mmCIF file of N, CA and C in Angstrom:
data_model
loop_
_atom_site.group_PDB
_atom_site.id
_atom_site.type_symbol
_atom_site.label_atom_id
_atom_site.label_comp_id
_atom_site.label_asym_id
_atom_site.label_seq_id
_atom_site.Cartn_x
_atom_site.Cartn_y
_atom_site.Cartn_z
ATOM 1 N N GLN A 1 -26.792 10.263 -26.817
ATOM 2 C CA GLN A 1 -26.373 9.209 -25.328
ATOM 3 C C GLN A 1 -25.038 8.971 -25.354
ATOM 4 N N ALA A 2 -24.168 9.169 -25.235
ATOM 5 C CA ALA A 2 -22.711 8.550 -24.967
ATOM 6 C C ALA A 2 -22.477 7.288 -24.403
ATOM 7 N N GLN A 3 -22.117 6.504 -24.832
ATOM 8 C CA GLN A 3 -21.771 5.690 -24.273
ATOM 9 C C GLN A 3 -20.270 4.787 -24.453
ATOM 10 N N LEU A 4 -19.817 4.469 -23.028
ATOM 11 C CA LEU A 4 -18.235 3.679 -22.612
ATOM 12 C C LEU A 4 -18.098 2.261 -22.122
ATOM 13 N N VAL A 5 -17.780 1.842 -23.079
ATOM 14 C CA VAL A 5 -17.991 0.277 -23.083
ATOM 15 C C VAL A 5 -16.230 -0.093 -22.693
ATOM 16 N N GLU A 6 -15.549 -0.733 -21.633
ATOM 17 C CA GLU A 6 -14.219 -0.889 -21.273
ATOM 18 C C GLU A 6 -13.822 -2.291 -21.054
ATOM 19 N N SER A 7 -12.977 -2.464 -21.523
ATOM 20 C CA SER A 7 -12.531 -3.847 -21.788
ATOM 21 C C SER A 7 -11.034 -3.993 -21.154
ATOM 22 N N GLY A 8 -10.505 -5.159 -21.514
ATOM 23 C CA GLY A 8 -9.325 -5.808 -21.259
ATOM 24 C C GLY A 8 -8.543 -6.063 -19.651
ATOM 25 N N GLY A 9 -9.281 -6.045 -19.492
ATOM 26 C CA GLY A 9 -8.826 -6.031 -17.525
ATOM 27 C C GLY A 9 -8.486 -7.815 -17.297
ATOM 28 N N GLY A 10 -8.085 -8.164 -16.371
ATOM 29 C CA GLY A 10 -7.714 -9.760 -16.138
ATOM 30 C C GLY A 10 -7.300 -9.390 -15.012
ATOM 31 N N LEU A 11 -6.839 -10.741 -14.932
ATOM 32 C CA LEU A 11 -5.615 -10.964 -13.538
ATOM 33 C C LEU A 11 -4.131 -10.957 -13.918
ATOM 34 N N VAL A 12 -3.002 -10.428 -13.570
ATOM 35 C CA VAL A 12 -2.039 -10.225 -13.651
ATOM 36 C C VAL A 12 -0.896 -10.242 -12.946
ATOM 37 N N GLN A 13 0.192 -10.953 -13.080
ATOM 38 C CA GLN A 13 1.248 -11.350 -11.775
ATOM 39 C C GLN A 13 2.301 -9.437 -11.585
ATOM 40 N N PRO A 14 2.626 -9.419 -10.761
ATOM 41 C CA PRO A 14 3.023 -8.098 -10.437
ATOM 42 C C PRO A 14 4.183 -7.877 -11.489
ATOM 43 N N GLY A 15 4.242 -6.920 -11.926
ATOM 44 C CA GLY A 15 5.458 -6.763 -13.096
ATOM 45 C C GLY A 15 5.085 -6.570 -14.396
ATOM 46 N N GLY A 16 4.077 -7.474 -14.421
ATOM 47 C CA GLY A 16 2.842 -7.713 -15.839
ATOM 48 C C GLY A 16 2.607 -6.343 -16.668
ATOM 49 N N SER A 17 1.895 -6.861 -18.029
ATOM 50 C CA SER A 17 1.470 -5.771 -18.058
ATOM 51 C C SER A 17 -0.024 -5.841 -18.714
ATOM 52 N N LEU A 18 -0.872 -4.856 -19.501
ATOM 53 C CA LEU A 18 -2.195 -5.364 -19.561
ATOM 54 C C LEU A 18 -2.380 -3.961 -20.340
ATOM 55 N N ARG A 19 -3.027 -4.010 -21.641
ATOM 56 C CA ARG A 19 -3.645 -2.977 -22.460
ATOM 57 C C ARG A 19 -5.432 -3.013 -22.209
ATOM 58 N N LEU A 20 -5.674 -2.050 -21.530
ATOM 59 C CA LEU A 20 -7.377 -1.527 -21.583
ATOM 60 C C LEU A 20 -7.144 -0.741 -22.679
ATOM 61 N N SER A 21 -8.886 -1.166 -23.092
ATOM 62 C CA SER A 21 -9.402 -0.569 -24.056
ATOM 63 C C SER A 21 -10.641 0.457 -23.760
ATOM 64 N N CYS A 22 -11.091 1.427 -24.278
ATOM 65 C CA CYS A 22 -12.487 1.920 -23.694
ATOM 66 C C CYS A 22 -13.217 2.391 -25.527
ATOM 67 N N ALA A 23 -14.214 1.731 -25.921
ATOM 68 C CA ALA A 23 -14.645 2.345 -26.994
ATOM 69 C C ALA A 23 -15.987 3.369 -26.313
ATOM 70 N N VAL A 24 -15.683 4.106 -27.761
ATOM 71 C CA VAL A 24 -16.603 5.106 -27.028
ATOM 72 C C VAL A 24 -17.418 5.503 -28.358
ATOM 73 N N SER A 25 -18.802 5.779 -28.233
ATOM 74 C CA SER A 25 -20.214 6.144 -29.275
ATOM 75 C C SER A 25 -20.344 7.454 -28.619
ATOM 76 N N GLY A 26 -21.114 8.269 -29.289
ATOM 77 C CA GLY A 26 -22.116 9.449 -29.088
ATOM 78 C C GLY A 26 -21.190 10.649 -28.621
ATOM 79 N N LEU A 27 -19.905 10.489 -28.949
ATOM 80 C CA LEU A 27 -18.845 11.552 -28.243
ATOM 81 C C LEU A 27 -18.177 12.252 -29.355
ATOM 82 N N THR A 28 -17.959 13.214 -29.860
ATOM 83 C CA THR A 28 -16.646 13.465 -31.172
ATOM 84 C C THR A 28 -15.390 13.366 -30.198
ATOM 85 N N LEU A 29 -14.319 12.533 -30.517
ATOM 86 C CA LEU A 29 -13.023 12.319 -28.882
ATOM 87 C C LEU A 29 -12.146 13.649 -29.749
ATOM 88 N N ASP A 30 -12.614 13.845 -30.914
ATOM 89 C CA ASP A 30 -11.400 14.761 -31.436
ATOM 90 C C ASP A 30 -11.660 16.261 -30.459
ATOM 91 N N TYR A 31 -12.638 16.332 -30.217
ATOM 92 C CA TYR A 31 -12.660 17.444 -28.703
ATOM 93 C C TYR A 31 -12.968 17.848 -27.560
ATOM 94 N N THR A 32 -12.607 15.945 -27.206
ATOM 95 C CA THR A 32 -13.293 15.728 -25.589
ATOM 96 C C THR A 32 -11.999 15.124 -25.191
ATOM 97 N N PRO A 33 -11.763 15.738 -24.179
ATOM 98 C CA PRO A 33 -10.285 14.925 -23.476
ATOM 99 C C PRO A 33 -11.195 13.429 -22.765
ATOM 100 N N MET A 34 -10.255 13.080 -22.564
ATOM 101 C CA MET A 34 -10.912 11.746 -21.812
ATOM 102 C C MET A 34 -9.590 10.987 -20.990
ATOM 103 N N GLY A 35 -10.674 10.093 -19.751
ATOM 104 C CA GLY A 35 -9.789 10.120 -18.943
ATOM 105 C C GLY A 35 -9.864 8.534 -18.643
ATOM 106 N N TRP A 36 -8.658 7.827 -18.115
ATOM 107 C CA TRP A 36 -8.763 6.600 -17.056
ATOM 108 C C TRP A 36 -8.828 7.276 -16.020
ATOM 109 N N PHE A 37 -9.870 6.367 -14.906
ATOM 110 C CA PHE A 37 -10.217 6.222 -13.658
ATOM 111 C C PHE A 37 -9.966 4.829 -12.905
ATOM 112 N N ARG A 38 -9.541 4.723 -12.039
ATOM 113 C CA ARG A 38 -9.634 3.885 -11.315
ATOM 114 C C ARG A 38 -10.446 3.607 -9.869
ATOM 115 N N GLN A 39 -10.707 2.243 -9.323
ATOM 116 C CA GLN A 39 -11.552 2.246 -8.137
ATOM 117 C C GLN A 39 -11.020 1.425 -7.189
ATOM 118 N N ALA A 40 -10.725 1.444 -6.058
ATOM 119 C CA ALA A 40 -10.448 0.162 -5.665
ATOM 120 C C ALA A 40 -11.466 -0.183 -4.479
ATOM 121 N N PRO A 41 -11.598 -1.335 -3.877
ATOM 122 C CA PRO A 41 -12.689 -1.280 -2.667
ATOM 123 C C PRO A 41 -12.450 -0.894 -1.856
ATOM 124 N N GLY A 42 -13.368 -0.319 -1.205
ATOM 125 C CA GLY A 42 -13.165 1.169 -0.185
ATOM 126 C C GLY A 42 -12.741 2.117 -0.301
ATOM 127 N N LYS A 43 -12.151 2.279 -1.497
ATOM 128 C CA LYS A 43 -11.667 3.497 -1.916
ATOM 129 C C LYS A 43 -11.891 4.161 -2.466
ATOM 130 N N GLU A 44 -12.013 5.625 -2.609
ATOM 131 C CA GLU A 44 -12.460 6.517 -3.829
ATOM 132 C C GLU A 44 -12.213 6.478 -5.341
ATOM 133 N N ARG A 45 -12.849 6.714 -6.375
ATOM 134 C CA ARG A 45 -12.739 6.479 -7.387
ATOM 135 C C ARG A 45 -11.472 7.467 -7.439
ATOM 136 N N GLU A 46 -10.434 7.209 -8.389
ATOM 137 C CA GLU A 46 -9.230 8.485 -8.676
ATOM 138 C C GLU A 46 -8.771 8.081 -10.233
ATOM 139 N N GLY A 47 -8.568 9.088 -10.630
ATOM 140 C CA GLY A 47 -8.298 9.284 -11.718
ATOM 141 C C GLY A 47 -6.743 9.387 -11.944
ATOM 142 N N VAL A 48 -6.124 8.666 -13.118
ATOM 143 C CA VAL A 48 -5.058 8.204 -13.741
ATOM 144 C C VAL A 48 -4.285 8.752 -14.774
ATOM 145 N N SER A 49 -5.010 8.987 -15.465
ATOM 146 C CA SER A 49 -4.541 9.430 -16.948
ATOM 147 C C SER A 49 -5.851 10.318 -17.535
ATOM 148 N N CYS A 50 -4.820 11.038 -18.854
ATOM 149 C CA CYS A 50 -5.528 11.688 -19.522
ATOM 150 C C CYS A 50 -5.001 12.129 -20.715
ATOM 151 N N ILE A 51 -5.846 12.491 -21.897
ATOM 152 C CA ILE A 51 -5.764 12.582 -23.254
ATOM 153 C C ILE A 51 -6.173 13.764 -23.551
ATOM 154 N N ASN A 52 -5.717 14.582 -24.229
ATOM 155 C CA ASN A 52 -6.156 16.220 -24.655
ATOM 156 C C ASN A 52 -5.909 15.498 -26.524
ATOM 157 N N SER A 53 -6.832 15.080 -26.997
ATOM 158 C CA SER A 53 -6.671 14.450 -28.413
ATOM 159 C C SER A 53 -6.916 16.424 -29.348
ATOM 160 N N MET A 54 -7.052 16.904 -28.923
ATOM 161 C CA MET A 54 -7.013 18.446 -29.344
ATOM 162 C C MET A 54 -5.704 18.784 -30.080
ATOM 163 N N ASP A 55 -4.657 18.270 -28.903
ATOM 164 C CA ASP A 55 -3.371 18.836 -29.106
ATOM 165 C C ASP A 55 -2.301 17.534 -28.920
ATOM 166 N N GLY A 56 -2.643 16.798 -28.442
ATOM 167 C CA GLY A 56 -1.665 15.152 -28.644
ATOM 168 C C GLY A 56 -1.389 15.036 -26.892
ATOM 169 N N SER A 57 -1.704 15.936 -26.127
ATOM 170 C CA SER A 57 -0.980 16.077 -25.011
ATOM 171 C C SER A 57 -1.602 15.117 -24.265
ATOM 172 N N THR A 58 -0.733 14.712 -22.916
ATOM 173 C CA THR A 58 -1.099 13.448 -22.486
ATOM 174 C C THR A 58 -0.951 13.703 -20.758
ATOM 175 N N TYR A 59 -1.281 13.095 -19.873
ATOM 176 C CA TYR A 59 -1.061 13.393 -18.277
ATOM 177 C C TYR A 59 -1.725 12.190 -17.643
ATOM 178 N N TYR A 60 -0.446 12.363 -16.136
ATOM 179 C CA TYR A 60 -0.213 10.792 -15.753
ATOM 180 C C TYR A 60 -0.483 11.445 -14.002
ATOM 181 N N THR A 61 -1.029 10.796 -13.106
ATOM 182 C CA THR A 61 -0.780 11.295 -11.912
ATOM 183 C C THR A 61 0.456 10.410 -11.288
ATOM 184 N N ASP A 62 0.642 10.828 -10.387
ATOM 185 C CA ASP A 62 1.956 9.800 -9.656
ATOM 186 C C ASP A 62 2.189 8.945 -9.332
ATOM 187 N N PRO A 63 1.333 8.155 -9.520
ATOM 188 C CA PRO A 63 1.375 6.427 -9.071
ATOM 189 C C PRO A 63 1.775 5.774 -10.074
ATOM 190 N N VAL A 64 0.855 6.364 -11.562
ATOM 191 C CA VAL A 64 1.379 5.797 -12.928
ATOM 192 C C VAL A 64 2.395 6.358 -13.693
ATOM 193 N N LYS A 65 3.014 7.101 -13.165
ATOM 194 C CA LYS A 65 3.823 8.107 -14.169
ATOM 195 C C LYS A 65 4.807 6.752 -14.245
ATOM 196 N N GLY A 66 4.861 6.991 -15.627
ATOM 197 C CA GLY A 66 6.598 6.241 -15.906
ATOM 198 C C GLY A 66 5.898 4.392 -16.214
ATOM 199 N N ARG A 67 5.071 4.294 -15.939
ATOM 200 C CA ARG A 67 4.442 2.765 -16.432
ATOM 201 C C ARG A 67 3.047 2.633 -17.183
ATOM 202 N N PHE A 68 1.967 3.925 -16.918
ATOM 203 C CA PHE A 68 0.931 3.578 -17.662
ATOM 204 C C PHE A 68 1.050 4.807 -18.787
ATOM 205 N N THR A 69 0.700 4.511 -20.447
ATOM 206 C CA THR A 69 0.454 5.166 -21.520
ATOM 207 C C THR A 69 -1.268 5.060 -22.039
ATOM 208 N N ILE A 70 -1.609 6.264 -22.170
ATOM 209 C CA ILE A 70 -2.811 6.436 -22.629
ATOM 210 C C ILE A 70 -2.454 7.026 -24.150
ATOM 211 N N SER A 71 -3.813 6.529 -24.829
ATOM 212 C CA SER A 71 -3.191 6.970 -26.055
ATOM 213 C C SER A 71 -4.781 6.685 -27.080
ATOM 214 N N ARG A 72 -4.840 6.805 -28.096
ATOM 215 C CA ARG A 72 -6.156 7.307 -28.827
ATOM 216 C C ARG A 72 -6.139 6.700 -30.343
ATOM 217 N N ASP A 73 -7.477 5.606 -30.822
ATOM 218 C CA ASP A 73 -7.424 5.592 -32.406
ATOM 219 C C ASP A 73 -8.844 5.804 -32.467
ATOM 220 N N LYS A 74 -9.099 6.952 -32.881
ATOM 221 C CA LYS A 74 -10.397 7.247 -33.244
ATOM 222 C C LYS A 74 -11.485 7.124 -31.931
ATOM 223 N N ASN A 75 -11.926 6.212 -32.402
ATOM 224 C CA ASN A 75 -12.900 6.231 -31.210
ATOM 225 C C ASN A 75 -13.032 5.197 -30.279
ATOM 226 N N VAL A 76 -11.208 5.229 -29.865
ATOM 227 C CA VAL A 76 -10.993 4.167 -29.078
ATOM 228 C C VAL A 76 -10.195 4.574 -27.884
ATOM 229 N N VAL A 77 -10.117 4.707 -26.867
ATOM 230 C CA VAL A 77 -9.229 5.594 -26.066
ATOM 231 C C VAL A 77 -8.503 3.999 -25.554
ATOM 232 N N TYR A 78 -7.434 4.078 -25.317
ATOM 233 C CA TYR A 78 -5.770 2.957 -24.662
ATOM 234 C C TYR A 78 -5.489 3.241 -23.513
ATOM 235 N N LEU A 79 -5.421 1.965 -22.855
ATOM 236 C CA LEU A 79 -4.092 2.428 -21.097
ATOM 237 C C LEU A 79 -3.386 1.146 -21.358
ATOM 238 N N GLN A 80 -2.429 1.542 -21.529
ATOM 239 C CA GLN A 80 -1.141 0.559 -21.679
ATOM 240 C C GLN A 80 -0.533 0.123 -19.811
ATOM 241 N N MET A 81 -0.864 -0.406 -19.585
ATOM 242 C CA MET A 81 -0.324 -0.579 -18.323
ATOM 243 C C MET A 81 0.797 -1.102 -17.835
ATOM 244 N N ASN A 82 2.100 -0.562 -17.410
ATOM 245 C CA ASN A 82 3.299 -1.894 -17.759
ATOM 246 C C ASN A 82 3.784 -2.089 -15.806
ATOM 247 N N ALA A 83 4.763 -2.900 -15.633
ATOM 248 C CA ALA A 83 5.004 -2.820 -14.601
ATOM 249 C C ALA A 83 4.444 -2.973 -13.229
ATOM 250 N N LEU A 84 3.146 -3.608 -13.335
ATOM 251 C CA LEU A 84 2.050 -3.488 -12.886
ATOM 252 C C LEU A 84 2.478 -3.953 -11.257
ATOM 253 N N LYS A 85 1.394 -3.311 -10.352
ATOM 254 C CA LYS A 85 1.942 -3.301 -8.653
ATOM 255 C C LYS A 85 0.153 -4.248 -8.246
ATOM 256 N N PRO A 86 0.626 -4.768 -7.383
ATOM 257 C CA PRO A 86 -0.540 -5.062 -6.699
ATOM 258 C C PRO A 86 -1.643 -3.777 -6.256
ATOM 259 N N GLU A 87 -1.002 -2.633 -5.738
ATOM 260 C CA GLU A 87 -1.887 -1.296 -5.662
ATOM 261 C C GLU A 87 -2.534 -1.282 -7.022
ATOM 262 N N ASP A 88 -2.223 -1.633 -7.970
ATOM 263 C CA ASP A 88 -2.952 -1.121 -9.380
ATOM 264 C C ASP A 88 -4.199 -1.873 -9.438
ATOM 265 N N THR A 89 -4.481 -2.834 -8.232
ATOM 266 C CA THR A 89 -5.846 -3.433 -8.595
ATOM 267 C C THR A 89 -6.620 -2.650 -8.046
ATOM 268 N N ALA A 90 -7.936 -2.433 -9.562
ATOM 269 C CA ALA A 90 -9.447 -1.869 -8.968
ATOM 270 C C ALA A 90 -9.962 -2.254 -10.368
ATOM 271 N N ARG A 91 -11.371 -1.554 -10.307
ATOM 272 C CA ARG A 91 -11.769 -1.365 -11.828
ATOM 273 C C ARG A 91 -11.618 -0.013 -12.039
ATOM 274 N N TYR A 92 -11.365 -0.475 -13.568
ATOM 275 C CA TYR A 92 -10.839 0.692 -14.456
ATOM 276 C C TYR A 92 -11.988 0.983 -15.094
ATOM 277 N N TYR A 93 -12.299 2.820 -15.210
ATOM 278 C CA TYR A 93 -13.482 3.441 -16.288
ATOM 279 C C TYR A 93 -12.889 4.446 -17.261
ATOM 280 N N CYS A 94 -13.333 4.658 -17.987
ATOM 281 C CA CYS A 94 -13.449 5.740 -18.993
ATOM 282 C C CYS A 94 -14.455 6.748 -19.000
ATOM 283 N N THR A 95 -13.593 8.240 -19.084
ATOM 284 C CA THR A 95 -15.133 8.921 -18.925
ATOM 285 C C THR A 95 -14.230 10.564 -19.714
ATOM 286 N N PRO A 96 -14.948 11.577 -20.147
ATOM 287 C CA PRO A 96 -14.669 12.863 -20.222
ATOM 288 C C PRO A 96 -14.108 13.671 -19.168
ATOM 289 N N ALA A 97 -12.613 13.982 -19.473
ATOM 290 C CA ALA A 97 -11.976 14.329 -18.295
ATOM 291 C C ALA A 97 -11.279 15.350 -18.255
ATOM 292 N N HIS A 98 -11.182 15.939 -17.485
ATOM 293 C CA HIS A 98 -10.277 17.524 -17.316
ATOM 294 C C HIS A 98 -8.864 17.187 -16.171
ATOM 295 N N TRP A 99 -8.230 18.018 -16.359
ATOM 296 C CA TRP A 99 -6.844 18.017 -15.533
ATOM 297 C C TRP A 99 -6.492 19.444 -14.840
ATOM 298 N N THR A 100 -5.699 19.680 -14.064
ATOM 299 C CA THR A 100 -4.719 20.590 -13.572
ATOM 300 C C THR A 100 -3.615 20.239 -13.260
ATOM 301 N N THR A 101 -2.708 21.072 -13.151
ATOM 302 C CA THR A 101 -1.610 20.612 -12.464
ATOM 303 C C THR A 101 -0.469 21.649 -11.598
ATOM 304 N N ARG A 102 -0.328 21.215 -10.785
ATOM 305 C CA ARG A 102 0.395 22.142 -9.667
ATOM 306 C C ARG A 102 1.636 21.696 -9.355
ATOM 307 N N ASP A 103 2.669 22.078 -9.231
ATOM 308 C CA ASP A 103 4.123 22.056 -9.186
ATOM 309 C C ASP A 103 4.407 20.384 -9.839
ATOM 310 N N SER A 104 4.042 20.597 -10.939
ATOM 311 C CA SER A 104 4.323 19.534 -11.714
ATOM 312 C C SER A 104 3.612 17.712 -11.556
ATOM 313 N N HIS A 105 2.429 18.365 -10.379
ATOM 314 C CA HIS A 105 1.565 17.142 -10.091
ATOM 315 C C HIS A 105 0.466 17.071 -10.813
ATOM 316 N N VAL A 106 0.204 15.856 -11.383
ATOM 317 C CA VAL A 106 -1.337 16.167 -12.056
ATOM 318 C C VAL A 106 -2.079 15.956 -11.451
ATOM 319 N N SER A 107 -3.858 16.076 -11.471
ATOM 320 C CA SER A 107 -5.092 15.843 -10.701
ATOM 321 C C SER A 107 -5.827 15.731 -12.128
ATOM 322 N N ILE A 108 -6.648 14.812 -12.416
ATOM 323 C CA ILE A 108 -7.663 14.314 -13.218
ATOM 324 C C ILE A 108 -8.888 14.084 -12.482
ATOM 325 N N GLY A 109 -9.726 14.455 -13.567
ATOM 326 C CA GLY A 109 -11.162 14.643 -12.708
ATOM 327 C C GLY A 109 -12.248 14.411 -13.700
ATOM 328 N N PRO A 110 -13.247 13.994 -13.628
ATOM 329 C CA PRO A 110 -13.986 13.647 -14.791
ATOM 330 C C PRO A 110 -15.346 14.982 -14.865
ATOM 331 N N LEU A 111 -15.785 15.152 -16.134
ATOM 332 C CA LEU A 111 -16.084 16.043 -16.466
ATOM 333 C C LEU A 111 -17.820 16.024 -16.451
ATOM 334 N N TYR A 112 -18.183 14.621 -16.039
ATOM 335 C CA TYR A 112 -19.326 14.525 -16.164
ATOM 336 C C TYR A 112 -19.442 13.067 -14.903
ATOM 337 N N ASP A 113 -20.365 12.997 -14.337
ATOM 338 C CA ASP A 113 -20.879 11.896 -13.268
ATOM 339 C C ASP A 113 -21.234 11.028 -14.438
ATOM 340 N N TYR A 114 -20.613 10.193 -15.576
ATOM 341 C CA TYR A 114 -21.316 9.609 -16.595
ATOM 342 C C TYR A 114 -20.030 8.403 -16.531
ATOM 343 N N TRP A 115 -20.651 7.309 -16.154
ATOM 344 C CA TRP A 115 -19.526 6.166 -16.520
ATOM 345 C C TRP A 115 -19.986 4.738 -17.149
ATOM 346 N N GLY A 116 -19.326 3.910 -17.391
ATOM 347 C CA GLY A 116 -19.555 3.020 -18.310
ATOM 348 C C GLY A 116 -19.612 1.424 -16.877
ATOM 349 N N GLN A 117 -19.430 0.808 -16.990
ATOM 350 C CA GLN A 117 -19.795 -0.736 -16.368
ATOM 351 C C GLN A 117 -17.754 -1.106 -16.385
ATOM 352 N N GLY A 118 -17.594 -0.443 -16.507
ATOM 353 C CA GLY A 118 -15.402 -0.465 -16.074
ATOM 354 C C GLY A 118 -14.907 -1.918 -16.367
ATOM 355 N N THR A 119 -13.804 -2.052 -16.307
ATOM 356 C CA THR A 119 -13.429 -3.229 -16.241
ATOM 357 C C THR A 119 -12.084 -3.336 -15.379
ATOM 358 N N GLN A 120 -12.063 -4.723 -14.447
ATOM 359 C CA GLN A 120 -11.237 -5.171 -13.513
ATOM 360 C C GLN A 120 -10.008 -5.974 -14.043
ATOM 361 N N VAL A 121 -9.279 -5.003 -13.432
ATOM 362 C CA VAL A 121 -7.754 -5.305 -13.065
ATOM 363 C C VAL A 121 -6.971 -5.893 -11.500
ATOM 364 N N THR A 122 -6.799 -6.776 -11.687
ATOM 365 C CA THR A 122 -6.156 -7.642 -10.859
ATOM 366 C C THR A 122 -4.674 -7.824 -10.995
ATOM 367 N N VAL A 123 -3.938 -7.587 -9.812
ATOM 368 C CA VAL A 123 -2.592 -7.541 -10.042
ATOM 369 C C VAL A 123 -2.180 -8.844 -8.512
ATOM 370 N N SER A 124 -1.657 -9.830 -8.791
ATOM 371 C CA SER A 124 -1.529 -10.723 -7.965
ATOM 372 C C SER A 124 -0.674 -11.649 -8.406
ATOM 373 N N SER A 125 -0.190 -12.418 -7.424
ATOM 374 C CA SER A 125 0.328 -13.403 -7.619
ATOM 375 C C SER A 125 0.129 -14.804 -7.036
#
C-alpha cells in the first residue's frame, strides 16, 4: 500500500518561501502523476499543482501560478512556494492526481481518496 509523508511546513511571514517535501513509497512515480493539495479551515480541499513524470509537464491552478513550483526527484515530490500570502495558509497534502485544462485554467483532482497526514503552512506576520 502506498505511503505518503509530507514535511517542510511551518510559520512564515508574507512574502517568504517554504519548500515542502512528499516522500512516497509503494508507488512507481515514473508512471504516476502526483499533485499537491491544500485545505484551509472551513474550506474544501483544493488542488494546487500536479506533475506528470512521464513527460515532465507541470500544472498549476490560478491562485498559485507563478509563485509555486512542483518538482520530483526519485520518490520525493517537492513544492517550492515563493511570495507566500496569508491566503496560502492551509494544511498541504500530496497524493496521486489528475488534471484538466479549459481556456488555460487548470483544475487538479485526486486520483484516489488516499491522503497522508499533511504538513501545516501558516503565513502570518
